[in-house]
Short mmCIF file of C-alpha atoms in Angstrom, two decimals:
data_model
loop_
_atom_site.label_atom_id
_atom_site.label_comp_id
_atom_site.label_asym_id
_atom_site.label_seq_id
_atom_site.Cartn_x
_atom_site.Cartn_y
_atom_site.Cartn_z
CA MET X 1 -19.11 41.82 26.26
CA ASN X 2 -21.31 43.62 23.76
CA GLU X 3 -21.14 43.69 19.98
CA ASP X 4 -20.01 47.32 19.97
CA ASN X 5 -16.82 46.32 21.73
CA PRO X 6 -15.71 42.94 20.35
CA PRO X 7 -12.57 41.26 21.67
CA SER X 8 -9.49 41.69 19.50
CA LEU X 9 -8.56 38.83 17.22
CA ASN X 10 -5.11 38.68 18.85
CA SER X 11 -6.65 38.25 22.31
CA LEU X 12 -8.87 35.44 20.99
CA PHE X 13 -5.88 33.63 19.48
CA ALA X 14 -4.09 34.05 22.82
CA ASP X 15 -7.10 32.35 24.44
CA LEU X 16 -7.00 29.62 21.79
CA ASN X 17 -3.44 28.84 22.89
CA HIS X 18 -4.46 28.64 26.55
CA PRO X 19 -4.11 25.15 28.12
CA ASN X 20 -7.77 25.18 29.26
CA PRO X 21 -10.02 23.61 26.55
CA ASN X 22 -13.07 25.58 27.78
CA ILE X 23 -11.22 28.85 27.18
CA ASN X 24 -10.21 27.54 23.72
CA TYR X 25 -13.82 26.68 22.92
CA LYS X 26 -15.20 30.06 24.03
CA ALA X 27 -12.46 31.85 22.06
CA SER X 28 -13.38 29.84 18.95
CA LEU X 29 -17.05 30.78 19.25
CA LYS X 30 -16.14 34.45 19.63
CA MET X 31 -13.91 34.23 16.54
CA ILE X 32 -16.86 32.91 14.56
CA ARG X 33 -19.14 35.60 15.96
CA PHE X 34 -16.90 38.65 15.67
CA TRP X 35 -14.11 37.83 13.19
CA PRO X 36 -15.27 34.92 10.99
CA GLU X 37 -13.35 35.76 7.84
CA GLU X 38 -10.13 36.93 9.48
CA ALA X 39 -10.14 34.07 11.99
CA SER X 40 -10.77 31.37 9.38
CA ILE X 41 -7.85 32.64 7.26
CA LYS X 42 -5.50 32.57 10.25
CA LEU X 43 -6.75 29.15 11.41
CA ILE X 44 -6.34 27.68 7.91
CA ASN X 45 -2.77 29.02 7.83
CA ASN X 46 -2.12 27.01 11.00
CA LEU X 47 -3.11 23.69 9.42
CA ASP X 48 0.44 22.93 8.32
CA SER X 49 2.11 24.34 11.44
CA GLN X 50 5.02 22.30 12.78
CA ASN X 51 3.49 22.78 16.23
CA VAL X 52 1.08 19.85 16.72
CA GLU X 53 -0.83 21.65 19.49
CA ILE X 54 -1.52 24.70 17.30
CA ARG X 55 -2.67 22.39 14.48
CA ARG X 56 -5.03 20.48 16.78
CA LYS X 57 -6.57 23.63 18.23
CA SER X 58 -6.98 25.15 14.78
CA VAL X 59 -8.69 21.98 13.50
CA LYS X 60 -11.14 22.09 16.43
CA ALA X 61 -11.84 25.80 15.95
CA LEU X 62 -12.40 25.45 12.20
CA ALA X 63 -14.79 22.52 12.75
CA LEU X 64 -17.01 24.84 14.81
CA PHE X 65 -17.67 26.84 11.63
CA GLY X 66 -19.67 23.75 10.59
CA PRO X 67 -21.09 23.33 7.07
CA ASP X 68 -20.23 26.96 6.22
CA ILE X 69 -16.58 26.04 5.84
CA VAL X 70 -16.90 22.58 4.23
CA ASN X 71 -16.47 23.69 0.60
CA GLN X 72 -13.44 25.78 1.46
CA ILE X 73 -11.79 22.86 3.30
CA LEU X 74 -12.60 20.48 0.44
CA ASN X 75 -11.05 22.86 -2.10
CA LEU X 76 -7.97 23.39 0.04
CA TYR X 77 -7.44 19.63 0.37
CA MET X 78 -7.66 19.20 -3.40
CA SER X 79 -5.36 22.13 -4.17
CA LYS X 80 -2.47 21.39 -1.78
CA GLU X 81 -0.03 18.50 -1.79
CA ASP X 82 1.44 19.07 1.68
CA LYS X 83 0.64 15.93 3.67
CA ILE X 84 0.36 17.63 7.08
CA PHE X 85 -2.04 20.21 5.60
CA GLN X 86 -4.14 17.54 3.86
CA VAL X 87 -4.45 15.45 7.03
CA SER X 88 -5.49 18.56 8.98
CA CYS X 89 -8.18 19.30 6.37
CA LEU X 90 -9.47 15.74 6.68
CA LYS X 91 -9.54 16.08 10.47
CA VAL X 92 -11.64 19.25 10.18
CA LEU X 93 -14.10 17.31 8.00
CA VAL X 94 -14.16 14.37 10.43
CA ARG X 95 -15.10 16.71 13.29
CA ILE X 96 -17.76 18.49 11.20
CA ALA X 97 -19.21 15.12 10.09
CA SER X 98 -19.48 14.08 13.75
CA MET X 99 -21.71 17.13 14.43
CA TYR X 100 -23.57 17.74 11.15
CA SER X 101 -24.87 15.87 8.11
CA LEU X 102 -22.69 16.24 5.03
CA ASN X 103 -25.52 15.18 2.68
CA ASN X 104 -25.45 18.54 0.90
CA PHE X 105 -21.83 17.92 -0.10
CA LYS X 106 -22.13 14.37 -1.45
CA SER X 107 -20.54 14.89 -4.87
CA GLU X 108 -17.76 17.10 -3.45
CA ILE X 109 -17.01 14.60 -0.66
CA ASN X 110 -16.97 11.73 -3.17
CA PHE X 111 -14.47 13.66 -5.29
CA LEU X 112 -12.24 14.14 -2.23
CA LEU X 113 -12.58 10.48 -1.23
CA GLU X 114 -11.55 9.38 -4.70
CA LYS X 115 -8.26 11.24 -4.27
CA ALA X 116 -7.70 10.49 -0.57
CA LEU X 117 -8.31 6.75 -0.92
CA LYS X 118 -5.42 6.49 -3.41
CA ASP X 119 -3.02 7.91 -0.82
CA ASP X 120 -0.97 5.24 0.95
CA SER X 121 0.34 7.43 3.77
CA ALA X 122 -0.73 6.00 7.13
CA GLU X 123 -2.14 9.26 8.51
CA VAL X 124 -4.28 9.92 5.43
CA ILE X 125 -5.54 6.31 5.44
CA LEU X 126 -6.58 6.43 9.10
CA THR X 127 -8.14 9.90 8.87
CA VAL X 128 -10.09 9.27 5.67
CA VAL X 129 -11.47 6.02 7.11
CA SER X 130 -12.50 7.99 10.23
CA LEU X 131 -14.33 10.38 7.92
CA LEU X 132 -16.15 7.46 6.28
CA LYS X 133 -17.12 6.14 9.70
CA GLN X 134 -18.52 9.53 10.74
CA ILE X 135 -20.51 9.78 7.50
CA GLY X 136 -22.12 6.51 8.61
CA ASN X 137 -24.45 4.20 6.69
CA GLN X 138 -23.96 5.95 3.34
CA SER X 139 -20.28 4.98 3.41
CA ILE X 140 -20.87 1.26 4.10
CA PRO X 141 -20.41 0.22 0.41
CA VAL X 142 -17.05 2.06 0.25
CA LEU X 143 -15.90 0.59 3.57
CA LYS X 144 -16.86 -2.92 2.41
CA MET X 145 -14.78 -2.44 -0.73
CA LEU X 146 -11.84 -1.20 1.39
CA CYS X 147 -12.01 -4.30 3.61
CA ARG X 148 -10.54 -6.21 0.64
CA ASP X 149 -7.88 -3.60 -0.11
CA ARG X 150 -4.34 -4.82 -0.75
CA ASN X 151 -3.09 -2.20 1.70
CA VAL X 152 -3.41 -4.05 5.03
CA LEU X 153 -3.65 -0.87 7.11
CA ARG X 154 -6.49 0.49 4.92
CA ALA X 155 -8.35 -2.84 5.05
CA LYS X 156 -7.96 -3.19 8.84
CA ALA X 157 -9.05 0.42 9.44
CA ALA X 158 -12.11 -0.15 7.23
CA ILE X 159 -13.02 -3.31 9.17
CA THR X 160 -12.81 -1.44 12.48
CA ALA X 161 -14.92 1.44 11.09
CA LEU X 162 -17.51 -0.94 9.62
CA ILE X 163 -18.16 -2.79 12.86
CA GLU X 164 -18.75 0.55 14.62
CA ILE X 165 -21.56 1.51 12.22
CA PRO X 166 -24.81 0.01 13.56
CA ASP X 167 -26.00 -2.28 10.77
CA PRO X 168 -26.74 -5.97 11.45
CA ALA X 169 -25.58 -6.96 7.94
CA ASN X 170 -22.03 -5.80 8.71
CA LYS X 171 -21.23 -8.83 10.89
CA ASP X 172 -22.26 -11.26 8.14
CA PHE X 173 -20.10 -9.36 5.67
CA LEU X 174 -17.11 -9.43 8.04
CA GLN X 175 -17.61 -13.18 8.51
CA SER X 176 -17.19 -13.52 4.75
CA ILE X 177 -13.94 -11.50 5.01
CA ALA X 178 -12.73 -13.74 7.86
CA ASN X 179 -13.41 -16.83 5.70
CA ASP X 180 -11.82 -15.49 2.52
CA PHE X 181 -8.42 -17.18 2.28
CA SER X 182 -7.44 -15.12 -0.75
CA LEU X 183 -7.00 -12.18 1.66
CA ASP X 184 -3.98 -11.42 3.86
CA LYS X 185 -4.15 -13.30 7.16
CA PHE X 186 -3.91 -10.03 9.13
CA ILE X 187 -7.05 -8.78 7.37
CA ARG X 188 -8.89 -12.05 8.11
CA GLU X 189 -7.80 -11.94 11.75
CA SER X 190 -8.91 -8.33 12.03
CA ALA X 191 -12.37 -9.29 10.72
CA THR X 192 -12.60 -12.14 13.26
CA GLU X 193 -11.62 -9.80 16.11
CA ALA X 194 -14.18 -7.21 14.98
CA ILE X 195 -16.97 -9.82 14.91
CA ASN X 196 -16.10 -10.90 18.46
CA MET X 197 -15.97 -7.36 19.87
#
């Protein structure tokens, strides 16, 4: 395939819907190469699709755009209230954070986190904590704060994320959570389990 004769966008989206993940991946790379603007618009429109498979594949494809699409995804998250769409945006960021540093977007990410961490929906809680885990050591202070959250799911998710970030001080901190009887017993038990992992 040469640049003079690029594949059609429709054929690439047909490949994205193929059951083979390798075909999906190659289609995504060709979208970025030949149709970046048109493809990103169509993929973003899929982020609130009722079809879970289309959403998942669109999240994966958008993540391959890497840092180039971060600001757009951040803005979309902040501007929409649809929960499915917001969770999909967070999932794109989680995947990008697993492949690239998000250091250049610190203030924008912090702004998003401020909003997302006030959301009590289970999917947002779990996905935003996954994002914090992928960001790594820089997010340790936030995760430590969340370990004492009144929302048990948020606290337990933060504990699990914290123990997966390689920092020897995390175990000592979680021991203090396990010993803090002012906290919900499920949070304390979760800290104990994390320490013994």
